[in-house]
Amino acid sequence: MTAQVGTKLRSDARDNRERILAVARLAFAADGIDVPIREIARRAGLGVATVYRHFQTKEELLADAFAEQLELCSSVVEQGLAADDPWDGFSLVIEKLMEMHALDRGFARAFTSHLPLVEDFALERNQSLRLIQELVRRTKDAGYLREDFVLEDLVLALMANEGIRAESPQLRVAASRRFAAFMLQSFQANPVATPLPPAVRLPLSR
Amino acid sequence: MTAQVGTKLRSDARDNRERILAVARLAFAADGIDVPIREIARRAGLGVATVYRHFQTKEELLADAFAEQLELCSSVVEQGLAADDPWDGFSLVIEKLMEMHALDRGFARAFTSHLPLVEDFALERNQSLRLIQELVRRTKDAGYLREDFVLEDLVLALMANEGIRAESPQLRVAASRRFAAFMLQSFQANPVATPLPPAVRLPLSR
């Protein structure tokens, strides 16, 4: 094999890998994490064997497809922890996570699932949850967050956020913003009714 | 055809119809309303043609399978309207609808969907929503419900309720109870933090 052919092959392989990841991200976002590998291969216009050459398991593909978003989540949590006011930090985390999840159903589902096989993903996600736990403690200590709030309530809110359906990801984000405002209000130790983001037309009222 | 054979045929047909409805209810509850007719026929141990003889369309099957639950919903709303205290009535409606929806994903999905083809179902559902609208007005007039609450917020809460996943319908109902308490608190005009039903372990923490 000449050097040139070798370079060409490596660059084709890289292109394929990127194409598979891009197609997988879109597929998981639109149709959830249950889209099978063979369907991703079909949408990428590649053979199933080619996909398996790059990602030995569906779990590996999932972890790589969501790596960037998971990193973004971690940085949102760090931003929340760095806020001067713990309630501001806590609200920021809830609002941003819900927004990211509303934009990508696949990521949302992966984030709130027990995925022991997607080790790297689960490790980083759990690290984010531990940091959120720390933020929860601080926000309670400052008297802003209700004492009976548990981390499970954040998971409950994120799962609930996944249930919201609208006609586009943008409308889903808008509906999700109003929902986040409701949830935040219900989490307060001394709740005050604050103005809400506007209501959004949902499928039922079409 | 003798009278006896005719009776036997009619009774077989009735048995088949009941069996299809029972299987359809279970299938929609467990796997959602997208389960196709041929899969329902398979689970009922009947031919697809037999199912179509009883239900000419998937929509007709949906409407008949959910007729009882929809009636139960209507009676819950009437119960809510009849309550002496509008907030008690409003809370009862939210709690009961969320509980019914948590027990049956298929019904929940149908209830919050735009289903123009399932005419009878949509008519009765919309009648329930109109009654809830009346209850909303009364609860606002009495000063209990926030002025910026719109019926869309109930739909938002019901959709969110659908997103909750747990290991059994019973655990889903328990998680849904805590969620309903959060939502009710966020809907109050003058919110007060009240005790919550216990938190439930969700898939993530397994």
Coordinates of C-alpha atoms in Angstrom, one line a residue:
Chain A
M1 CA 0.0 0.0 0.0
T2 CA 1.5 3.4 -0.9
A3 CA 1.5 6.2 1.6
Q4 CA -1.0 8.1 -0.4
V5 CA -3.5 5.2 -0.5
G6 CA -3.1 4.7 3.3
T7 CA -3.8 8.3 4.0
K8 CA -6.9 8.2 1.7
L9 CA -8.1 5.1 3.6
R10 CA -7.6 6.7 7.0
S11 CA -9.4 9.9 5.8
D12 CA -12.3 7.9 4.4
A13 CA -12.6 6.0 7.7
R14 CA -12.5 9.3 9.6
D15 CA -15.2 10.7 7.3
N16 CA -17.4 7.6 7.9
R17 CA -17.0 7.8 11.6
E18 CA -18.0 11.5 11.6
R19 CA -20.9 10.7 9.3
I20 CA -22.1 7.9 11.5
L21 CA -21.9 10.1 14.6
A22 CA -23.8 13.0 12.9
V23 CA -26.6 10.6 11.7
A24 CA -26.8 8.9 15.1
R25 CA -27.2 12.2 16.9
L26 CA -30.0 13.3 14.6
A27 CA -31.7 9.8 14.8
F28 CA -31.4 9.6 18.7
A29 CA -32.6 13.3 19.0
A30 CA -35.7 12.7 16.8
D31 CA -36.6 9.1 17.5
G32 CA -35.0 8.3 20.9
I33 CA -32.1 6.0 21.8
D34 CA -33.9 2.8 20.6
V35 CA -33.1 3.4 16.9
P36 CA -31.2 0.3 16.0
I37 CA -27.7 0.3 14.5
R38 CA -28.9 -1.1 11.2
E39 CA -31.3 1.9 10.8
I40 CA -28.4 4.3 11.5
A41 CA -26.3 2.5 8.9
R42 CA -29.2 2.8 6.4
R43 CA -29.6 6.6 7.1
A44 CA -25.9 7.1 6.8
G45 CA -25.8 5.2 3.5
L46 CA -23.2 2.8 4.9
G47 CA -23.2 -0.9 5.5
V48 CA -23.9 -2.3 8.9
A49 CA -20.4 -3.8 9.0
T50 CA -18.8 -0.4 8.5
V51 CA -20.7 1.0 11.5
Y52 CA -19.6 -1.9 13.6
R53 CA -16.0 -1.4 12.5
H54 CA -16.2 2.1 14.2
F55 CA -18.5 1.3 17.1
Q56 CA -18.4 -2.2 18.4
T57 CA -21.6 -1.8 20.3
K58 CA -24.7 0.4 20.3
E59 CA -23.5 1.6 23.8
E60 CA -20.2 2.8 22.4
L61 CA -22.0 4.7 19.7
L62 CA -24.4 6.2 22.2
A63 CA -21.6 7.4 24.5
D64 CA -19.6 9.0 21.6
A65 CA -22.7 10.6 20.1
F66 CA -23.6 12.3 23.4
A67 CA -20.1 13.1 24.6
E68 CA -20.3 16.8 23.7
Q69 CA -23.7 17.3 25.3
L70 CA -22.7 15.5 28.4
E71 CA -19.7 17.8 28.7
L72 CA -22.0 20.8 28.2
C73 CA -24.2 19.5 31.1
S74 CA -21.1 19.2 33.3
S75 CA -20.1 22.8 32.5
V76 CA -23.7 24.0 33.3
V77 CA -23.5 22.3 36.7
E78 CA -20.1 23.8 37.4
Q79 CA -21.5 27.2 36.4
G80 CA -24.4 26.6 38.8
L81 CA -22.0 25.8 41.6
A82 CA -19.9 28.9 40.9
A83 CA -22.9 31.3 41.2
D84 CA -22.8 33.7 44.1
D85 CA -26.4 33.1 45.1
P86 CA -27.1 29.3 45.5
W87 CA -30.7 29.7 44.3
D88 CA -29.6 31.4 41.1
G89 CA -27.2 28.6 40.6
F90 CA -29.8 25.9 41.3
S91 CA -32.3 27.6 38.9
L92 CA -29.7 28.0 36.2
V93 CA -29.0 24.2 36.4
I94 CA -32.7 23.2 36.2
E95 CA -33.4 25.7 33.4
K96 CA -30.4 24.8 31.3
L97 CA -30.7 21.0 31.7
M98 CA -34.4 21.2 30.8
E99 CA -33.6 23.3 27.7
M100 CA -30.9 20.9 26.5
H101 CA -33.1 17.9 27.1
A102 CA -36.1 19.5 25.3
L103 CA -33.9 20.0 22.3
D104 CA -32.8 16.4 22.2
R105 CA -35.1 13.6 23.3
G106 CA -32.4 11.0 22.8
F107 CA -30.0 12.7 25.1
A108 CA -32.7 13.4 27.6
R109 CA -33.7 9.7 27.7
A110 CA -30.1 8.6 28.0
F111 CA -29.5 11.1 30.8
T112 CA -32.4 9.8 32.9
S113 CA -31.8 6.1 32.3
H114 CA -29.9 3.4 34.1
L115 CA -27.3 2.6 31.5
P116 CA -24.7 0.3 33.1
L117 CA -23.4 -0.7 29.7
V118 CA -22.6 2.8 28.6
E119 CA -19.9 3.1 31.2
D120 CA -18.2 6.4 30.3
F121 CA -21.5 8.1 29.8
A122 CA -22.9 6.8 33.2
L123 CA -19.7 7.8 35.0
E124 CA -19.7 11.4 33.7
R125 CA -23.5 11.7 34.2
N126 CA -23.2 10.4 37.8
Q127 CA -20.4 12.9 38.4
S128 CA -22.7 15.7 37.3
L129 CA -25.4 14.4 39.6
R130 CA -22.9 14.4 42.6
L131 CA -22.1 18.0 41.9
I132 CA -25.8 18.8 41.7
Q133 CA -26.2 17.1 45.1
E134 CA -23.6 19.5 46.4
L135 CA -25.5 22.4 44.9
V136 CA -28.7 21.1 46.5
R137 CA -27.1 21.0 49.9
R138 CA -25.9 24.6 49.6
T139 CA -29.2 25.8 48.4
K140 CA -31.0 24.1 51.3
D141 CA -28.4 25.5 53.8
A142 CA -29.1 29.0 52.5
G143 CA -32.8 28.4 53.2
Y144 CA -34.0 28.7 49.6
L145 CA -34.7 25.0 48.7
R146 CA -37.4 23.0 50.6
E147 CA -35.8 20.6 53.1
D148 CA -37.7 17.6 51.7
F149 CA -36.3 18.0 48.2
V150 CA -34.2 14.9 47.2
L151 CA -32.1 14.4 44.1
E152 CA -34.8 12.0 42.8
D153 CA -37.0 15.1 42.4
L154 CA -34.6 16.5 39.9
V155 CA -34.8 13.2 38.0
L156 CA -38.6 13.2 38.3
A157 CA -38.6 16.8 36.9
L158 CA -36.3 15.8 34.0
M159 CA -38.3 12.7 33.1
A160 CA -41.5 14.9 33.2
N161 CA -39.8 17.3 30.9
E162 CA -39.3 14.5 28.4
G163 CA -43.0 13.9 28.3
I164 CA -43.7 17.4 26.8
R165 CA -44.6 17.1 23.1
A166 CA -44.9 20.1 20.7
E167 CA -44.7 20.5 17.0
S168 CA -41.0 21.4 16.8
P169 CA -38.0 21.3 19.1
Q170 CA -38.3 25.1 19.4
L171 CA -41.8 24.9 20.6
R172 CA -40.8 22.1 23.0
V173 CA -38.1 24.4 24.4
A174 CA -40.6 27.2 24.9
A175 CA -43.1 24.8 26.7
S176 CA -40.3 23.4 28.7
R177 CA -39.3 26.9 29.9
R178 CA -42.8 27.5 31.3
F179 CA -42.6 24.0 32.9
A180 CA -39.2 24.7 34.5
A181 CA -40.6 27.9 36.0
F182 CA -43.5 25.9 37.5
M183 CA -41.1 23.3 38.9
L184 CA -38.7 25.8 40.4
Q185 CA -41.6 27.5 42.1
S186 CA -42.7 24.2 43.7
F187 CA -39.1 23.5 44.9
Q188 CA -38.8 26.8 46.9
A189 CA -38.8 26.6 50.7
N190 CA -40.8 29.8 50.9
P191 CA -42.6 29.9 47.6
V192 CA -43.6 33.1 45.9
A193 CA -45.7 33.2 42.7
T194 CA -43.4 34.8 40.1
P195 CA -44.3 35.7 36.4
L196 CA -44.1 32.7 34.0
P197 CA -42.7 32.4 30.5
P198 CA -45.6 32.5 28.0
A199 CA -47.8 29.4 27.5
V200 CA -47.3 27.4 24.3
R201 CA -49.9 25.8 22.1
L202 CA -49.6 22.0 22.5
P203 CA -50.8 19.2 20.1
L204 CA -54.1 18.8 21.8
S205 CA -55.2 22.3 21.0
R206 CA -54.2 22.2 17.4
Chain B
M1 CA -79.1 -21.7 9.8
T2 CA -80.8 -23.1 12.9
A3 CA -81.6 -20.7 15.8
Q4 CA -79.1 -22.5 17.9
V5 CA -76.2 -22.1 15.5
G6 CA -77.1 -18.4 15.0
T7 CA -77.0 -17.8 18.8
K8 CA -73.6 -19.6 19.0
L9 CA -72.2 -17.5 16.2
R10 CA -73.4 -14.3 17.8
S11 CA -72.0 -15.3 21.2
D12 CA -68.6 -16.2 19.6
A13 CA -68.6 -12.8 17.9
R14 CA -69.3 -11.2 21.2
D15 CA -66.5 -13.2 22.9
N16 CA -64.1 -12.2 20.2
R17 CA -65.0 -8.5 20.5
E18 CA -64.5 -8.6 24.2
R19 CA -61.2 -10.4 23.8
I20 CA -59.9 -7.9 21.3
L21 CA -60.9 -5.0 23.5
A22 CA -59.2 -6.6 26.6
V23 CA -56.0 -7.3 24.6
A24 CA -56.1 -3.8 23.1
R25 CA -56.4 -2.1 26.5
L26 CA -53.4 -4.1 27.8
A27 CA -51.4 -3.4 24.7
F28 CA -52.1 0.3 24.6
A29 CA -51.5 0.6 28.4
A30 CA -48.1 -1.1 28.2
D31 CA -46.8 -0.1 24.8
G32 CA -48.8 3.0 23.9
I33 CA -51.4 3.7 21.2
D34 CA -49.0 3.0 18.3
V35 CA -49.3 -0.8 18.7
P36 CA -50.7 -1.9 15.2
I37 CA -53.9 -3.8 14.7
R38 CA -52.0 -6.8 13.4
E39 CA -50.1 -7.0 16.6
I40 CA -53.3 -6.8 18.6
A41 CA -54.7 -9.6 16.5
R42 CA -51.6 -11.7 17.1
R43 CA -51.8 -11.2 20.9
A44 CA -55.5 -12.0 20.9
G45 CA -54.8 -15.2 18.9
L46 CA -57.2 -14.0 16.1
G47 CA -56.9 -13.3 12.5
V48 CA -56.4 -9.6 11.4
A49 CA -59.6 -10.0 9.3
T50 CA -61.6 -10.9 12.5
V51 CA -60.3 -7.8 14.2
Y52 CA -61.3 -5.6 11.3
R53 CA -64.8 -7.2 11.2
H54 CA -65.4 -5.8 14.7
F55 CA -63.4 -2.5 14.4
Q56 CA -63.2 -1.0 11.0
T57 CA -60.4 1.3 11.9
K58 CA -57.7 1.5 14.5
E59 CA -59.4 4.7 15.6
E60 CA -62.7 2.9 16.3
L61 CA -60.8 0.3 18.4
L62 CA -59.0 3.1 20.3
A63 CA -62.3 4.9 21.1
D64 CA -64.0 1.7 22.3
A65 CA -61.0 0.5 24.3
F66 CA -60.8 3.8 26.2
A67 CA -64.5 4.4 26.5
E68 CA -64.8 3.4 30.2
Q69 CA -61.7 5.3 31.3
L70 CA -62.9 8.4 29.5
E71 CA -66.2 8.1 31.3
L72 CA -64.3 7.8 34.6
C73 CA -62.4 11.0 33.7
S74 CA -65.7 12.8 33.0
S75 CA -67.1 11.7 36.4
V76 CA -63.9 12.9 38.1
V77 CA -64.3 16.3 36.6
E78 CA -68.0 16.4 37.6
Q79 CA -66.9 15.4 41.1
G80 CA -64.4 18.3 41.1
L81 CA -67.0 20.8 40.0
A82 CA -69.4 19.6 42.8
A83 CA -66.8 20.1 45.6
D84 CA -67.7 22.9 48.1
D85 CA -64.2 24.4 47.9
P86 CA -63.1 25.1 44.4
W87 CA -59.4 24.5 45.2
D88 CA -60.3 21.0 46.7
G89 CA -62.2 20.3 43.5
F90 CA -59.3 21.5 41.3
S91 CA -56.8 19.5 43.2
L92 CA -58.9 16.4 43.1
V93 CA -59.2 16.6 39.3
I94 CA -55.4 17.1 38.9
E95 CA -54.6 14.3 41.3
K96 CA -57.1 11.8 39.9
L97 CA -56.3 12.5 36.2
M98 CA -52.6 12.1 36.8
E99 CA -53.2 8.8 38.7
M100 CA -55.4 7.4 35.9
H101 CA -52.8 8.5 33.3
A102 CA -49.9 7.0 35.3
L103 CA -51.7 3.6 35.3
D104 CA -52.3 3.6 31.6
R105 CA -49.8 5.1 29.2
G106 CA -52.0 4.5 26.2
F107 CA -54.9 6.3 27.6
A108 CA -52.7 9.1 28.8
R109 CA -51.2 9.5 25.3
A110 CA -54.7 9.5 23.7
F111 CA -56.0 12.0 26.2
T112 CA -53.3 14.6 25.4
S113 CA -53.3 14.0 21.7
H114 CA -55.0 15.8 18.8
L115 CA -57.0 12.8 17.5
P116 CA -59.5 14.2 14.9
L117 CA -60.1 10.7 13.6
V118 CA -61.3 9.3 16.9
E119 CA -64.3 11.5 16.9
D120 CA -66.3 10.1 19.8
F121 CA -63.3 10.0 22.0
A122 CA -62.2 13.6 21.1
L123 CA -65.8 14.9 21.6
E124 CA -66.0 13.5 25.1
R125 CA -62.5 14.5 26.0
N126 CA -63.1 18.0 24.8
Q127 CA -66.3 18.1 26.9
S128 CA -64.3 17.2 30.0
L129 CA -61.8 19.9 29.1
R130 CA -64.6 22.5 28.9
L131 CA -65.8 21.5 32.3
I132 CA -62.3 21.8 33.7
Q133 CA -62.2 25.2 32.1
E134 CA -65.3 26.1 34.2
L135 CA -63.6 24.7 37.3
V136 CA -60.5 26.8 36.5
R137 CA -62.6 29.9 36.3
R138 CA -64.2 29.3 39.7
T139 CA -60.9 28.5 41.3
K140 CA -59.4 31.7 40.0
D141 CA -62.5 33.7 41.1
A142 CA -62.1 32.3 44.6
G143 CA -58.5 33.6 44.6
Y144 CA -56.8 30.1 44.9
L145 CA -55.5 29.6 41.4
R146 CA -52.9 31.9 39.8
E147 CA -54.4 34.3 37.3
D148 CA -52.0 33.4 34.5
F149 CA -52.9 29.7 34.6
V150 CA -54.3 28.6 31.3
L151 CA -55.9 25.3 30.3
E152 CA -52.7 24.6 28.3
D153 CA -50.9 24.3 31.6
L154 CA -53.1 21.4 32.6
V155 CA -52.2 19.7 29.3
L156 CA -48.5 20.5 29.9
A157 CA -48.8 18.9 33.4
L158 CA -50.5 15.8 32.0
M159 CA -47.9 15.4 29.2
A160 CA -45.1 15.9 31.8
N161 CA -46.8 13.2 33.9
E162 CA -46.5 10.8 30.9
G163 CA -42.8 11.2 30.9
I164 CA -42.4 9.6 34.3
R165 CA -40.9 6.2 34.1
A166 CA -40.7 3.7 37.0
E167 CA -40.4 -0.1 37.2
S168 CA -44.1 -0.8 37.6
P169 CA -47.4 1.0 37.1
Q170 CA -47.7 1.1 40.9
L171 CA -44.4 2.9 41.3
R172 CA -45.3 5.2 38.5
V173 CA -48.5 6.1 40.3
A174 CA -46.5 6.8 43.5
A175 CA -44.0 9.0 41.6
S176 CA -46.9 10.7 39.9
R177 CA -48.5 11.5 43.2
R178 CA -45.4 13.4 44.3
F179 CA -45.3 15.2 40.9
A180 CA -49.0 16.2 41.2
A181 CA -48.2 17.7 44.6
F182 CA -45.4 19.8 43.1
M183 CA -47.6 20.9 40.2
L184 CA -50.5 21.9 42.5
Q185 CA -48.2 23.9 44.6
S186 CA -46.9 25.8 41.6
F187 CA -50.4 26.5 40.4
Q188 CA -51.5 28.3 43.6
A189 CA -52.1 32.0 43.6
N190 CA -50.6 32.3 47.1
P191 CA -48.3 29.3 47.3
V192 CA -47.5 27.6 50.6
A193 CA -45.0 24.8 50.9
T194 CA -47.1 21.7 52.0
P195 CA -45.8 18.2 52.9
L196 CA -45.3 16.0 49.8
P197 CA -46.1 12.3 49.2
P198 CA -42.9 10.2 49.6
A199 CA -40.2 10.2 46.9
V200 CA -39.9 7.1 44.7
R201 CA -36.8 5.4 43.4
L202 CA -36.6 6.0 39.7
P203 CA -34.8 3.9 37.0
L204 CA -31.7 6.1 37.1
S205 CA -31.0 5.3 40.7
R206 CA -31.4 1.5 40.3

